[in-house]
Coordinates of C-alpha atoms and ligand atoms in Angstrom, one line a residue:
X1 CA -17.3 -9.9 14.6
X2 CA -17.3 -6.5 15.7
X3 CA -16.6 -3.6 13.1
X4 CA -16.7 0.1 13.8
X5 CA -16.8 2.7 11.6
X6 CA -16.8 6.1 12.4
X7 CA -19.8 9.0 12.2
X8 CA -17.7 10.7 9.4
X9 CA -17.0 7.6 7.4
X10 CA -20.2 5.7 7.4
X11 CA -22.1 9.5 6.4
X12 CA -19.6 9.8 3.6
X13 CA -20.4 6.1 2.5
X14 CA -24.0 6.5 3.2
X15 CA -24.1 10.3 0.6
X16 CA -21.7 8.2 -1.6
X17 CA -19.4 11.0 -1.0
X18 CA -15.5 9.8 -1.8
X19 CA -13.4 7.8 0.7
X20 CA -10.5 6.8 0.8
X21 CA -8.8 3.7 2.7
X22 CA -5.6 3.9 4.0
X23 CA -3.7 0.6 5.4
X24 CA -1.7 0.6 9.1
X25 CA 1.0 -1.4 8.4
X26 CA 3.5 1.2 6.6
X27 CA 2.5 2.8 10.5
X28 CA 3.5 0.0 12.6
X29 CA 6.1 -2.1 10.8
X30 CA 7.1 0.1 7.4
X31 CA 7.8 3.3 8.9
X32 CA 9.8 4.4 12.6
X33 CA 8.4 6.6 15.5
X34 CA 8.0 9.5 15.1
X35 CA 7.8 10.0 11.3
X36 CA 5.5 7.4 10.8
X37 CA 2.9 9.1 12.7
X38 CA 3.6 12.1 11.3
X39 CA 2.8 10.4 7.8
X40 CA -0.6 9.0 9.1
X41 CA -1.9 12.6 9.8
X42 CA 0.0 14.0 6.7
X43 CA -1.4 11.5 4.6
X44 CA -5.3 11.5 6.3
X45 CA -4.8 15.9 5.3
X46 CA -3.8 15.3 2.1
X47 CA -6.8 13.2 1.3
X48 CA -9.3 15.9 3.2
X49 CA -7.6 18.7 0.7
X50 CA -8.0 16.9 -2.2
X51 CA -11.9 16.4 -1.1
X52 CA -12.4 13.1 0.0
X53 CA -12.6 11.5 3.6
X54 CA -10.1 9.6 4.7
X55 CA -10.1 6.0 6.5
X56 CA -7.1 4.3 8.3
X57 CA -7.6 1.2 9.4
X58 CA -6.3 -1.6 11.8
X59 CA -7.5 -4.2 14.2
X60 CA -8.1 -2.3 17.9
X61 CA -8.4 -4.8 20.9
X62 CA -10.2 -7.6 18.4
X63 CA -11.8 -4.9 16.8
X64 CA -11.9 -3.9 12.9
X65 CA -11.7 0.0 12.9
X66 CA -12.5 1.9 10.0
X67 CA -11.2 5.2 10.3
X68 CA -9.1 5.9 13.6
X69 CA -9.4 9.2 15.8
X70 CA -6.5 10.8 16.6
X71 CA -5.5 9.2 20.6
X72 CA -5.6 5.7 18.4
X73 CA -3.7 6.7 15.7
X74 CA -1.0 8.1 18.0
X75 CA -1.3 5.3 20.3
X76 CA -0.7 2.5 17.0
X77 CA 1.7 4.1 15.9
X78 CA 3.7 3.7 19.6
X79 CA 3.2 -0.1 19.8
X80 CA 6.0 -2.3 19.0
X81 CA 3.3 -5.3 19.6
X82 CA 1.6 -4.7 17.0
X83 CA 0.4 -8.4 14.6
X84 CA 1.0 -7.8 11.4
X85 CA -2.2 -8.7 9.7
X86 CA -2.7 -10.5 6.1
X87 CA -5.7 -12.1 4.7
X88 CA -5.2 -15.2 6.9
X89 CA -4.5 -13.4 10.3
X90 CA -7.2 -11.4 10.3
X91 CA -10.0 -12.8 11.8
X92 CA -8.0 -15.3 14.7
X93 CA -7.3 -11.5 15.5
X94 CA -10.3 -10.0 16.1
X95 CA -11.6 -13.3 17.4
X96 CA -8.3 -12.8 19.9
X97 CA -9.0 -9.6 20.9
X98 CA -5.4 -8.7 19.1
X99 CA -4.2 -4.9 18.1
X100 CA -2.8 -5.6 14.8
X101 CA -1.8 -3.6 11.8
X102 CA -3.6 -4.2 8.4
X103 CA -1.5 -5.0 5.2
X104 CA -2.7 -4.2 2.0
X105 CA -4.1 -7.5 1.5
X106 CA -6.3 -6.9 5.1
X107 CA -6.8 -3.6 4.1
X108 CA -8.5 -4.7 1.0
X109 CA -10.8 -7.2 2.5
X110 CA -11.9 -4.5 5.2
X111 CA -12.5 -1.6 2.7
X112 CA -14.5 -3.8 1.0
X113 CA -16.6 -5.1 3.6
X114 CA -17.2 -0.9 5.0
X115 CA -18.1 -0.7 1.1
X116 CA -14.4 1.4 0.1
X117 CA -13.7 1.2 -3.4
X118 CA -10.8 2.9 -3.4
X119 CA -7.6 2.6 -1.6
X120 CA -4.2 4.3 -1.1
X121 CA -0.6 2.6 -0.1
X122 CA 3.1 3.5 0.0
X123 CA 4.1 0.4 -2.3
X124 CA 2.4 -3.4 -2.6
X125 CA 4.3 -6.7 -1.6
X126 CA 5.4 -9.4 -4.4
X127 CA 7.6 -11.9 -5.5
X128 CA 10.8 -11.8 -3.5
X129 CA 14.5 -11.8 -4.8
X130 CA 14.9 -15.8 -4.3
X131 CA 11.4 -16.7 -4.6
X132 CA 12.7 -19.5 -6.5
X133 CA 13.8 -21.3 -2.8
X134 CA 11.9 -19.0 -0.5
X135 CA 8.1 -19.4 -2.2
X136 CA 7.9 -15.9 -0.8
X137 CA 5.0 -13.7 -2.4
X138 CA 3.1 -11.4 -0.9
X139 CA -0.5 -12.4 0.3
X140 CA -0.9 -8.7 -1.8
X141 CA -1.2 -10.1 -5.0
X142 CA -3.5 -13.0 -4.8
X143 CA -6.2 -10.5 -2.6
X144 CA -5.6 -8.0 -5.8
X145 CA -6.8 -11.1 -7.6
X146 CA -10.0 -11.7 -5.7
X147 CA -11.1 -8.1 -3.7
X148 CA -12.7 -5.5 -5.8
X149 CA -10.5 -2.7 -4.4
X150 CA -8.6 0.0 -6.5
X151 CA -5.2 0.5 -4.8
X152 CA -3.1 3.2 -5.5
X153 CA 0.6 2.5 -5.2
X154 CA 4.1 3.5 -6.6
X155 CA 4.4 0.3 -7.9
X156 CA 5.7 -3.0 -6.1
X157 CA 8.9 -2.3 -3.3
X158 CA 11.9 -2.3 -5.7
X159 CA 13.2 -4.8 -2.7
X160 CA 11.3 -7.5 -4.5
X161 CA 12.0 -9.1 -8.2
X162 CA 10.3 -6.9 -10.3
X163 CA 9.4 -9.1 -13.2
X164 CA 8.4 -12.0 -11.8
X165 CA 6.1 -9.8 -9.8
X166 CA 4.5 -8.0 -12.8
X167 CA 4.1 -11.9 -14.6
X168 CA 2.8 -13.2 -11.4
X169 CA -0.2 -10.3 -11.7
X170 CA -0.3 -10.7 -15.2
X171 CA -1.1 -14.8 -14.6
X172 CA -3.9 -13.7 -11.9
X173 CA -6.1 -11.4 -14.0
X174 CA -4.6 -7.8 -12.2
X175 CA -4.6 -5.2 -14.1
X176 CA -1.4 -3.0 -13.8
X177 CA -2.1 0.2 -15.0
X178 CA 0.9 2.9 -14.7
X179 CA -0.8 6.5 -13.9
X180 CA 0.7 8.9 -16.6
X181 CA 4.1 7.1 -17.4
X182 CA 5.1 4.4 -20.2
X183 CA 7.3 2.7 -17.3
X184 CA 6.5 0.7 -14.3
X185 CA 7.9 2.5 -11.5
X186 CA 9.9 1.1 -8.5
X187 CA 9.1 3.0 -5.5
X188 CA 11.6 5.1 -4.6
X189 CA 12.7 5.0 -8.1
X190 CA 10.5 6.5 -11.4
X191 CA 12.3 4.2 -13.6
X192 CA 12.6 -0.3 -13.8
X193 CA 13.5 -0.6 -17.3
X194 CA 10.3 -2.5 -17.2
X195 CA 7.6 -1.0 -19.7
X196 CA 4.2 -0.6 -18.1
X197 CA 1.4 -3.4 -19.0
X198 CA -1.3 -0.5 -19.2
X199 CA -1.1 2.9 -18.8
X200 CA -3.8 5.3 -18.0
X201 CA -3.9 9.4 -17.8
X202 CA -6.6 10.2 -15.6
X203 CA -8.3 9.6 -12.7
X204 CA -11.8 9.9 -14.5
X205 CA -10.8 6.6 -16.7
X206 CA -9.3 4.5 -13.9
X207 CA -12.8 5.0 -12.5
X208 CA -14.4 4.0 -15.7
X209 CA -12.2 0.8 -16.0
X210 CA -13.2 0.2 -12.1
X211 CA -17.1 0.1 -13.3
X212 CA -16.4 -1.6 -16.4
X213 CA -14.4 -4.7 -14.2
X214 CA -18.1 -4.8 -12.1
X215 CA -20.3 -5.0 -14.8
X216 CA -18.2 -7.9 -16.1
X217 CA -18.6 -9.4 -13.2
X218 CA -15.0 -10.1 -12.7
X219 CA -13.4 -10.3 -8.9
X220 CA -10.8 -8.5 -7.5
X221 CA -9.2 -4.9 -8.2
X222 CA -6.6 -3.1 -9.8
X223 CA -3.5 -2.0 -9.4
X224 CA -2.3 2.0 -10.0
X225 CA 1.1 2.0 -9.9
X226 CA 1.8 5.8 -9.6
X227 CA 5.7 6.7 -9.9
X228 CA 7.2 9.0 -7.2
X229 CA 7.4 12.6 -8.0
X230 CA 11.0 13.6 -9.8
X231 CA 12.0 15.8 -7.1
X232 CA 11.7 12.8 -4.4
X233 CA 13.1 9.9 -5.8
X234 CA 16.1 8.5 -5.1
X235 CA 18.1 6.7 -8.9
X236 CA 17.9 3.2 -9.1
X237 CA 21.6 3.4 -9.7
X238 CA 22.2 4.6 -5.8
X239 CA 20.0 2.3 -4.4
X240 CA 20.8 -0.9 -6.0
X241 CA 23.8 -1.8 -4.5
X242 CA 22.3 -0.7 -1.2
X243 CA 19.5 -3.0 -1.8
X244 CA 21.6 -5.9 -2.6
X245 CA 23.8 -5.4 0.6
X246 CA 20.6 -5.1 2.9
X247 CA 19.3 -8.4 0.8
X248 CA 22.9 -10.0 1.8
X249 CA 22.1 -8.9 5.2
X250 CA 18.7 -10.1 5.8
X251 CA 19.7 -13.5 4.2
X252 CA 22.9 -13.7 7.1
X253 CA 20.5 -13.0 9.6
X254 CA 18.2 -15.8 8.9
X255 CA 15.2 -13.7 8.3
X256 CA 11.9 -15.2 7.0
X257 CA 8.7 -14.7 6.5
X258 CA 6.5 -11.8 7.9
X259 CA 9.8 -10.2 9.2
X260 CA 11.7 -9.7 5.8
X261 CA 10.1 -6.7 4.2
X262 CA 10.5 -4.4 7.6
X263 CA 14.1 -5.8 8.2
X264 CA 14.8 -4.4 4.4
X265 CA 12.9 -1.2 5.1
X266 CA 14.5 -0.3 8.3
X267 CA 18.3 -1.4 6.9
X268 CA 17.5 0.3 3.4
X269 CA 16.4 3.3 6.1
X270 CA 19.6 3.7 7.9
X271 CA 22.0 2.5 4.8
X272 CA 20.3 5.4 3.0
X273 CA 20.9 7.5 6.2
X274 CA 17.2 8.6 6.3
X275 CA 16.7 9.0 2.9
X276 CA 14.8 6.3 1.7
X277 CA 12.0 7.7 3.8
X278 CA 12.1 10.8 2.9
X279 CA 11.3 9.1 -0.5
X280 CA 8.9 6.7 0.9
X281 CA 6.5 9.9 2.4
X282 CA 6.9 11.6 -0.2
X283 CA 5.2 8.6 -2.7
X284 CA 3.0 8.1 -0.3
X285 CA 1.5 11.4 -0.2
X286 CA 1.6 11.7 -3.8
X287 CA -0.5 8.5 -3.7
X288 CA -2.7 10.3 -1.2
X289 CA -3.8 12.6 -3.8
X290 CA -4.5 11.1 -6.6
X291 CA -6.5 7.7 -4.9
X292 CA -8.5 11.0 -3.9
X293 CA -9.0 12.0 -7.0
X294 CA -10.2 8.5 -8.2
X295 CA -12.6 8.2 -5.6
X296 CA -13.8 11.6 -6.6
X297 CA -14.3 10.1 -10.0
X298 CA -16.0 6.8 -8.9
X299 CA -18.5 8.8 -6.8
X300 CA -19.3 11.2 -10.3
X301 CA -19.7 8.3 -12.2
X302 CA -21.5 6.2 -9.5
X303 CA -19.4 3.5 -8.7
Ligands
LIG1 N1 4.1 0.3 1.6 C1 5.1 1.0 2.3 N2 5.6 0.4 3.4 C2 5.2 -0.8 3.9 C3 4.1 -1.5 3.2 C4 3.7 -0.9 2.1 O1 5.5 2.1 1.8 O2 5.6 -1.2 5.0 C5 3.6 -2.8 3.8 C6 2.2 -3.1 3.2 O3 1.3 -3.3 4.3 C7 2.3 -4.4 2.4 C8 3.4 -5.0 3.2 O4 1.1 -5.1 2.3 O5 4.3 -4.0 3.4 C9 4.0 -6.2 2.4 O6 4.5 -7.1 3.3 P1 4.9 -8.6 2.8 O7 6.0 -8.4 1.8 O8 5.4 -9.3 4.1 O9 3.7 -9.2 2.2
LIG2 MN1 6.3 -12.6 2.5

């Protein structure tokens, strides 16, 4: 298996200074050309500002990069051939010699491995609208479930079925903790109507509660669901219908699998005429900063 890490990043690791892992998915498949690589540099600066290092990752010709420079970063976020990578594609990747984008599920288990504690995503996959006759959930949940890995998110893509995402955590031992709100948030949304299972205020205790998971010796990691700030979010009242039509859509089409969650990003994308992602940067950057801030609390309290 080859890994490489960069100087910056394994220094960082080594001082147990902050670091922060971002996934390349929302680069390759969430996300078009050119905004999506503006994102992945707005998103690495945002992390640097708030003090910590930053650490994009994806599978490069069969190998694991942790932390991309800048050609490969631009060069990813170019390729339409990109694999989409989960827990179980990983490794026939690198043992393929694939380019592949990490989801947060790959993301985990490579931030792990590098020895990343914290990590930082636009929003995490779930349980499906129709999960009922698809059996489609997101490889994201189970890998919350077993990888100790703190992911910051704005909750779950308000795409999926909310609640039987949140009791699908709840059965696997994931703690859901809302960052500063009494309401689980739904990406591009603040608001679910679905109250939060935990909520914490600061960064400092979702550090602490990090630590206290590892000295119980429990797996897996948590998840911060971190709502979108006021000024960027788009009412759930505008997007629903929109939703439902792209839904309709996607269902007409025949889409399955791998493929459903970028078919509803890019038709939500173009229904919204560009506003959804407007939205989606701006969650992401605002869960930018604060998995910063976490991983500035986790290296204080030596996690
Ligand atoms: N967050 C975004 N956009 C995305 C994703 C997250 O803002 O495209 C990606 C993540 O990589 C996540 C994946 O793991 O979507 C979920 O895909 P699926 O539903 O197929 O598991
Ligand atoms: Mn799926």
């Amino acid at each position: 298996m080859t890994m490489a890490i960069t100087a910056e990043i394994s220094d960082a690791l080594a001082a147990r200074r902050p670091v922060v892992a971002l996934e390349s998915t929302i680069i390759t498949h969430g996300m078009p050309y050119p905004q999506n690589l503006e994102t992945a540099r707005a998103v690495e600066a945002a992390i640097r500002d708030a003090g910590a290092v930053p650490a994009t990752i994806a599978v490069l010709d069969g190998t694991l990069h942790i932390g991309l420079d800048a050609p490969a970063l631009d060069a990813l976020a170019q390729r339409a051939d990109a694999w989409k990578l989960s827990r179980a594609d990983l490794a026939v990747a690198m043992a393929t010699g694939r380019t592949g984008a990490t989801t947060v599920s790959a993301t985990m288990i490579a931030a792990h491995r590098a020895g990343i504690a914290v990590f930082a995503t636009g929003g995490i996959g779930g349980v499906h609208q129709g999960a009922d006759q698809s059996f489609d959930i997101s490889a994201d949940l189970n890998e919350l479930a077993r990888t100790p890995v703190t992911v910051v998110a704005a909750g779950a893509k308000a795409i999926l079925d909310l609640p039987k995402t949140l009791e699908v955590l709840e059965t696997l031992g994931v703690p859901v903790i809302t960052y500063q709100s009494d309401e689980f948030p739904a990406f591009w949304s603040r608001r679910s109507g679905l109250p939060a299972p935990l909520r914490l205020d600061r960064p400092d205790d979702i550090a602490a509660a990090a630590l206290a998971r590892a000295e119980l010796g429990l797996p897996g990691g948590q998840l911060i669901a971190n709502p979108i700030p006021e000024a960027e979010e788009i009412p759930t009242e505008t997007l629903a219908p929109i939703i439902a039509r792209a839904q309709a859509e996607a269902e007409t089409a025949g889409i399955t699998g791998k493929s459903v969650t970028p078919f509803l990003l890019q038709r939500i994308f173009e229904l919204t005429e560009g506003r959804s992602l407007a939205a989606n940067i701006g969650l992401v950057l605002n869960n930018a900063r604060l998995a910063a801030d976490i991983a500035i609390s986790m290296a204080r309290l030596g996690n």
